[in-house]
mmCIF file of C-alpha atoms in Angstrom:
data_model
loop_
_atom_site.group_PDB
_atom_site.id
_atom_site.type_symbol
_atom_site.label_atom_id
_atom_site.label_comp_id
_atom_site.label_asym_id
_atom_site.label_seq_id
_atom_site.Cartn_x
_atom_site.Cartn_y
_atom_site.Cartn_z
ATOM 1 C CA UNK Y 1 -6.992 -4.773 8.223
ATOM 2 C CA UNK Y 2 -4.167 -6.234 10.233
ATOM 3 C CA UNK Y 3 -2.100 -3.425 11.913
ATOM 4 C CA UNK Y 4 1.318 -2.858 10.323
ATOM 5 C CA UNK Y 5 4.297 -1.092 11.844
ATOM 6 C CA UNK Y 6 6.995 0.559 9.663
ATOM 7 C CA UNK Y 7 9.833 2.923 10.460
ATOM 8 C CA UNK Y 8 8.963 6.423 9.581
ATOM 9 C CA UNK Y 9 12.039 7.009 7.413
ATOM 10 C CA UNK Y 10 15.100 5.431 5.986
ATOM 11 C CA UNK Y 11 18.025 6.479 3.791
ATOM 12 C CA UNK Y 12 19.886 4.308 1.294
ATOM 13 C CA UNK Y 13 22.864 4.986 -0.994
ATOM 14 C CA UNK Y 14 22.237 4.870 -4.687
ATOM 15 C CA UNK Y 15 23.165 1.480 -6.135
ATOM 16 C CA UNK Y 16 22.838 -0.283 -2.867
ATOM 17 C CA UNK Y 17 20.019 -2.650 -1.728
ATOM 18 C CA UNK Y 18 17.172 -0.932 0.158
ATOM 19 C CA UNK Y 19 15.615 -3.235 2.806
ATOM 20 C CA UNK Y 20 12.369 -1.943 4.158
ATOM 21 C CA UNK Y 21 10.973 -3.719 7.212
ATOM 22 C CA UNK Y 22 7.250 -4.226 8.230
ATOM 23 C CA UNK Y 23 5.788 -5.846 11.235
ATOM 24 C CA UNK Y 24 2.296 -7.388 11.069
ATOM 25 C CA UNK Y 25 2.055 -9.588 14.092
ATOM 26 C CA UNK Y 26 -1.707 -9.836 14.027
ATOM 27 C CA UNK Y 27 -1.856 -11.182 10.456
ATOM 28 C CA UNK Y 28 -4.228 -14.077 9.772
ATOM 29 C CA UNK Y 29 -3.328 -17.238 7.960
ATOM 30 C CA UNK Y 30 -5.126 -16.352 4.755
ATOM 31 C CA UNK Y 31 -4.124 -12.603 4.566
ATOM 32 C CA UNK Y 32 -1.690 -11.339 2.039
ATOM 33 C CA UNK Y 33 0.995 -8.779 2.575
ATOM 34 C CA UNK Y 34 0.964 -6.050 -0.033
ATOM 35 C CA UNK Y 35 3.553 -3.357 -0.789
ATOM 36 C CA UNK Y 36 2.743 -0.058 -2.543
ATOM 37 C CA UNK Y 37 4.831 3.024 -2.942
ATOM 38 C CA UNK Y 38 3.915 6.705 -3.702
ATOM 39 C CA UNK Y 39 6.232 8.891 -5.438
ATOM 40 C CA UNK Y 40 5.671 12.638 -4.684
ATOM 41 C CA UNK Y 41 2.432 14.034 -6.222
ATOM 42 C CA UNK Y 42 1.624 10.693 -7.978
ATOM 43 C CA UNK Y 43 -0.902 7.969 -7.288
ATOM 44 C CA UNK Y 44 0.306 4.909 -5.311
ATOM 45 C CA UNK Y 45 2.008 2.245 -7.331
ATOM 46 C CA UNK Y 46 1.572 -1.501 -6.715
ATOM 47 C CA UNK Y 47 4.923 -3.175 -6.133
ATOM 48 C CA UNK Y 48 4.447 -6.809 -4.904
ATOM 49 C CA UNK Y 49 2.431 -9.054 -2.727
ATOM 50 C CA UNK Y 50 2.785 -12.426 -1.005
ATOM 51 C CA UNK Y 51 1.277 -14.959 1.349
ATOM 52 C CA UNK Y 52 3.971 -17.032 2.848
ATOM 53 C CA UNK Y 53 6.614 -17.772 0.216
ATOM 54 C CA UNK Y 54 9.181 -15.274 -0.760
ATOM 55 C CA UNK Y 55 8.275 -13.395 -4.023
ATOM 56 C CA UNK Y 56 10.220 -11.561 -6.692
ATOM 57 C CA UNK Y 57 9.293 -9.544 -9.693
ATOM 58 C CA UNK Y 58 10.885 -6.973 -11.906
ATOM 59 C CA UNK Y 59 10.581 -4.264 -9.242
ATOM 60 C CA UNK Y 60 11.442 -5.907 -5.899
ATOM 61 C CA UNK Y 61 11.711 -9.007 -3.715
ATOM 62 C CA UNK Y 62 9.488 -9.710 -0.774
ATOM 63 C CA UNK Y 63 10.737 -11.811 2.084
ATOM 64 C CA UNK Y 64 8.103 -13.003 4.622
ATOM 65 C CA UNK Y 65 9.268 -14.626 7.844
ATOM 66 C CA UNK Y 66 8.123 -18.216 8.547
ATOM 67 C CA UNK Y 67 5.736 -17.077 11.304
ATOM 68 C CA UNK Y 68 4.482 -14.420 8.921
ATOM 69 C CA UNK Y 69 4.611 -11.708 11.511
ATOM 70 C CA UNK Y 70 7.042 -9.573 9.615
ATOM 71 C CA UNK Y 71 8.294 -9.043 6.097
ATOM 72 C CA UNK Y 72 10.980 -7.105 4.300
ATOM 73 C CA UNK Y 73 10.703 -5.448 0.887
ATOM 74 C CA UNK Y 74 14.062 -5.377 -0.918
ATOM 75 C CA UNK Y 75 14.847 -3.020 -3.739
ATOM 76 C CA UNK Y 76 18.126 -4.704 -5.039
ATOM 77 C CA UNK Y 77 19.792 -1.728 -6.725
ATOM 78 C CA UNK Y 78 18.241 1.472 -5.532
ATOM 79 C CA UNK Y 79 18.151 4.452 -7.872
ATOM 80 C CA UNK Y 80 17.133 8.041 -7.159
ATOM 81 C CA UNK Y 81 13.720 7.404 -8.823
ATOM 82 C CA UNK Y 82 12.999 4.858 -5.901
ATOM 83 C CA UNK Y 83 12.754 7.836 -3.476
ATOM 84 C CA UNK Y 84 9.107 7.565 -2.242
ATOM 85 C CA UNK Y 85 6.823 6.615 0.640
ATOM 86 C CA UNK Y 86 6.484 2.859 0.937
ATOM 87 C CA UNK Y 87 3.386 1.355 2.442
ATOM 88 C CA UNK Y 88 3.070 -2.211 3.799
ATOM 89 C CA UNK Y 89 -0.529 -3.268 3.858
ATOM 90 C CA UNK Y 90 -2.379 -6.391 5.046
ATOM 91 C CA UNK Y 91 -6.007 -6.150 3.880
ATOM 92 C CA UNK Y 92 -8.570 -8.073 5.785
ATOM 93 C CA UNK Y 93 -9.430 -11.319 3.876
ATOM 94 C CA UNK Y 94 -12.314 -10.710 1.474
ATOM 95 C CA UNK Y 95 -12.003 -6.980 1.731
ATOM 96 C CA UNK Y 96 -10.368 -5.079 -1.048
ATOM 97 C CA UNK Y 97 -10.163 -1.846 0.853
ATOM 98 C CA UNK Y 98 -6.626 -0.764 1.403
ATOM 99 C CA UNK Y 99 -5.798 0.890 4.687
ATOM 100 C CA UNK Y 100 -2.750 3.145 4.233
ATOM 101 C CA UNK Y 101 -0.753 3.982 7.427
ATOM 102 C CA UNK Y 102 2.044 6.455 7.475
ATOM 103 C CA UNK Y 103 4.477 4.275 5.570
ATOM 104 C CA UNK Y 104 8.287 4.618 5.327
ATOM 105 C CA UNK Y 105 9.741 7.588 3.635
ATOM 106 C CA UNK Y 106 12.720 6.143 1.692
ATOM 107 C CA UNK Y 107 15.314 8.630 0.413
ATOM 108 C CA UNK Y 108 17.943 7.373 -1.987
ATOM 109 C CA UNK Y 109 21.134 9.398 -1.546
ATOM 110 C CA UNK Y 110 23.514 9.986 -4.536
ATOM 111 C CA UNK K 1 -3.076 -1.971 -22.040
ATOM 112 C CA UNK K 2 -4.483 1.326 -20.937
ATOM 113 C CA UNK K 3 -3.872 2.348 -17.377
ATOM 114 C CA UNK K 4 -6.220 4.159 -14.998
ATOM 115 C CA UNK K 5 -6.985 7.670 -16.090
ATOM 116 C CA UNK K 6 -8.751 10.423 -14.129
ATOM 117 C CA UNK K 7 -10.198 13.760 -15.074
ATOM 118 C CA UNK K 8 -9.772 16.596 -14.518
ATOM 119 C CA UNK K 9 -6.206 16.823 -13.143
ATOM 120 C CA UNK K 10 -6.925 19.944 -11.127
ATOM 121 C CA UNK K 11 -10.134 21.671 -9.979
ATOM 122 C CA UNK K 12 -10.919 24.683 -7.860
ATOM 123 C CA UNK K 13 -14.352 25.010 -6.330
ATOM 124 C CA UNK K 14 -16.160 27.262 -3.863
ATOM 125 C CA UNK K 15 -17.464 26.129 -0.587
ATOM 126 C CA UNK K 16 -21.033 24.781 -0.988
ATOM 127 C CA UNK K 17 -20.664 23.757 -4.593
ATOM 128 C CA UNK K 18 -20.897 20.309 -6.050
ATOM 129 C CA UNK K 19 -18.181 18.479 -8.011
ATOM 130 C CA UNK K 20 -17.947 15.387 -10.083
ATOM 131 C CA UNK K 21 -14.707 13.596 -10.679
ATOM 132 C CA UNK K 22 -14.223 10.893 -13.242
ATOM 133 C CA UNK K 23 -12.207 7.689 -13.581
ATOM 134 C CA UNK K 24 -11.578 5.211 -16.385
ATOM 135 C CA UNK K 25 -10.502 1.869 -15.067
ATOM 136 C CA UNK K 26 -7.683 -0.263 -16.472
ATOM 137 C CA UNK K 27 -8.620 -2.581 -19.300
ATOM 138 C CA UNK K 28 -10.038 -5.915 -17.924
ATOM 139 C CA UNK K 29 -10.755 -4.553 -14.481
ATOM 140 C CA UNK K 30 -14.298 -4.667 -12.991
ATOM 141 C CA UNK K 31 -13.885 -2.893 -9.653
ATOM 142 C CA UNK K 32 -13.186 0.759 -8.854
ATOM 143 C CA UNK K 33 -12.200 2.184 -5.451
ATOM 144 C CA UNK K 34 -11.929 5.880 -4.513
ATOM 145 C CA UNK K 35 -9.585 7.341 -1.958
ATOM 146 C CA UNK K 36 -9.023 10.775 -0.468
ATOM 147 C CA UNK K 37 -5.567 11.928 0.348
ATOM 148 C CA UNK K 38 -5.126 15.070 2.412
ATOM 149 C CA UNK K 39 -1.814 16.909 2.280
ATOM 150 C CA UNK K 40 0.836 15.005 4.233
ATOM 151 C CA UNK K 41 -1.336 11.963 4.949
ATOM 152 C CA UNK K 42 -1.877 8.541 3.425
ATOM 153 C CA UNK K 43 -4.906 7.848 1.178
ATOM 154 C CA UNK K 44 -8.184 7.117 3.020
ATOM 155 C CA UNK K 45 -10.714 4.754 1.547
ATOM 156 C CA UNK K 46 -14.012 6.401 0.506
ATOM 157 C CA UNK K 47 -15.882 3.559 -1.278
ATOM 158 C CA UNK K 48 -15.742 0.823 -3.759
ATOM 159 C CA UNK K 49 -17.913 -0.104 -6.744
ATOM 160 C CA UNK K 50 -18.353 -3.585 -8.126
ATOM 161 C CA UNK K 51 -20.861 -4.555 -10.776
ATOM 162 C CA UNK K 52 -22.298 -1.047 -10.605
ATOM 163 C CA UNK K 53 -23.158 -1.242 -6.931
ATOM 164 C CA UNK K 54 -21.451 0.115 -3.854
ATOM 165 C CA UNK K 55 -19.337 -2.659 -2.278
ATOM 166 C CA UNK K 56 -17.972 -1.184 0.874
ATOM 167 C CA UNK K 57 -17.735 2.296 2.298
ATOM 168 C CA UNK K 58 -15.294 4.080 4.553
ATOM 169 C CA UNK K 59 -16.029 6.744 7.101
ATOM 170 C CA UNK K 60 -17.271 9.473 4.804
ATOM 171 C CA UNK K 61 -20.587 11.347 4.938
ATOM 172 C CA UNK K 62 -23.477 10.700 2.404
ATOM 173 C CA UNK K 63 -22.666 13.827 0.425
ATOM 174 C CA UNK K 64 -19.861 11.657 -1.042
ATOM 175 C CA UNK K 65 -21.561 9.414 -3.528
ATOM 176 C CA UNK K 66 -20.522 7.495 -6.603
ATOM 177 C CA UNK K 67 -21.500 5.628 -9.659
ATOM 178 C CA UNK K 68 -20.096 2.838 -11.720
ATOM 179 C CA UNK K 69 -21.086 2.399 -15.371
ATOM 180 C CA UNK K 70 -21.452 -0.770 -17.487
ATOM 181 C CA UNK K 71 -18.024 -0.134 -18.965
ATOM 182 C CA UNK K 72 -16.598 -0.113 -15.462
ATOM 183 C CA UNK K 73 -15.678 3.610 -15.455
ATOM 184 C CA UNK K 74 -16.810 5.586 -12.359
ATOM 185 C CA UNK K 75 -17.730 8.958 -10.964
ATOM 186 C CA UNK K 76 -17.235 10.377 -7.539
ATOM 187 C CA UNK K 77 -19.679 13.192 -6.633
ATOM 188 C CA UNK K 78 -19.269 15.485 -3.650
ATOM 189 C CA UNK K 79 -22.085 17.756 -2.656
ATOM 190 C CA UNK K 80 -22.009 20.856 -0.420
ATOM 191 C CA UNK K 81 -18.242 21.177 -0.519
ATOM 192 C CA UNK K 82 -16.356 22.061 2.586
ATOM 193 C CA UNK K 83 -12.904 23.412 2.961
ATOM 194 C CA UNK K 84 -11.715 20.142 4.415
ATOM 195 C CA UNK K 85 -12.704 18.431 1.201
ATOM 196 C CA UNK K 86 -9.531 19.907 -0.345
ATOM 197 C CA UNK K 87 -7.420 16.930 -1.170
ATOM 198 C CA UNK K 88 -5.966 14.631 -3.868
ATOM 199 C CA UNK K 89 -8.713 12.237 -4.893
ATOM 200 C CA UNK K 90 -7.436 8.878 -6.156
ATOM 201 C CA UNK K 91 -9.163 6.256 -8.224
ATOM 202 C CA UNK K 92 -7.961 2.669 -8.190
ATOM 203 C CA UNK K 93 -9.145 -0.257 -10.354
ATOM 204 C CA UNK K 94 -8.756 -3.970 -9.828
ATOM 205 C CA UNK K 95 -10.117 -7.237 -10.995
ATOM 206 C CA UNK K 96 -12.531 -9.037 -8.478
ATOM 207 C CA UNK K 97 -12.894 -12.718 -9.189
ATOM 208 C CA UNK K 98 -13.923 -14.051 -5.819
ATOM 209 C CA UNK K 99 -10.416 -14.996 -4.961
ATOM 210 C CA UNK K 100 -8.194 -13.642 -2.296
ATOM 211 C CA UNK K 101 -5.526 -11.799 -4.325
ATOM 212 C CA UNK K 102 -6.026 -8.482 -5.943
ATOM 213 C CA UNK K 103 -3.791 -5.625 -6.832
ATOM 214 C CA UNK K 104 -5.179 -2.121 -7.077
ATOM 215 C CA UNK K 105 -3.772 0.079 -9.807
ATOM 216 C CA UNK K 106 -4.076 3.791 -9.157
ATOM 217 C CA UNK K 107 -4.585 6.745 -11.367
ATOM 218 C CA UNK K 108 -2.679 9.996 -11.080
ATOM 219 C CA UNK K 109 -5.457 11.594 -9.029
ATOM 220 C CA UNK K 110 -7.475 14.828 -9.219
ATOM 221 C CA UNK K 111 -6.359 17.712 -7.006
ATOM 222 C CA UNK K 112 -9.385 19.455 -5.647
ATOM 223 C CA UNK K 113 -9.055 22.795 -3.942
ATOM 224 C CA UNK K 114 -12.059 24.237 -2.182
ATOM 225 C CA UNK K 115 -11.928 27.938 -1.358
#
């Protein structure tokens, strides 16, 4: 899997947008960027994925830079339930294995 | 649509014993992956099953084995349990179609404690 780099922790005020960055400078042209999160003591939860275009779903938006070397996950109106570890993953093409790094521990502050 | 379920939720075993963990995949999914998550760490890939055959394996010894059944449910078996096998075991299901996109949906996990 392409190596990803994320800040170890971030805080965000409740109701504000949470912007979580990820660097993946070794990404190949056909590899997708995936985001998962893990709330304490639960299984990881799929959030969103993208290739080169920006993506949005009911949970979040994913902004991928034009050179695809970095991306940002945006939670538009963070709530306390969004407190979790967020993982940015770039699986090797053709390989469904997910390699979880250390992720970003996001804390939403009331 | 039924999500991924795992059983049991908690389990306590003694060193040297054997354990079987079970997973029912999400409806419509044909691939199951297993992960081990030690306390304070991210999940580590154990192996994946597709069409009832192992389709990739992580850095785990042969005493970790698995099965996938025709209904796509799966088992993870661990023999000769060691203290370091204490962890949360996660099952994830997905749909493999030969394309490049796949999301994995995780179950709640089985917490295994080896004493």
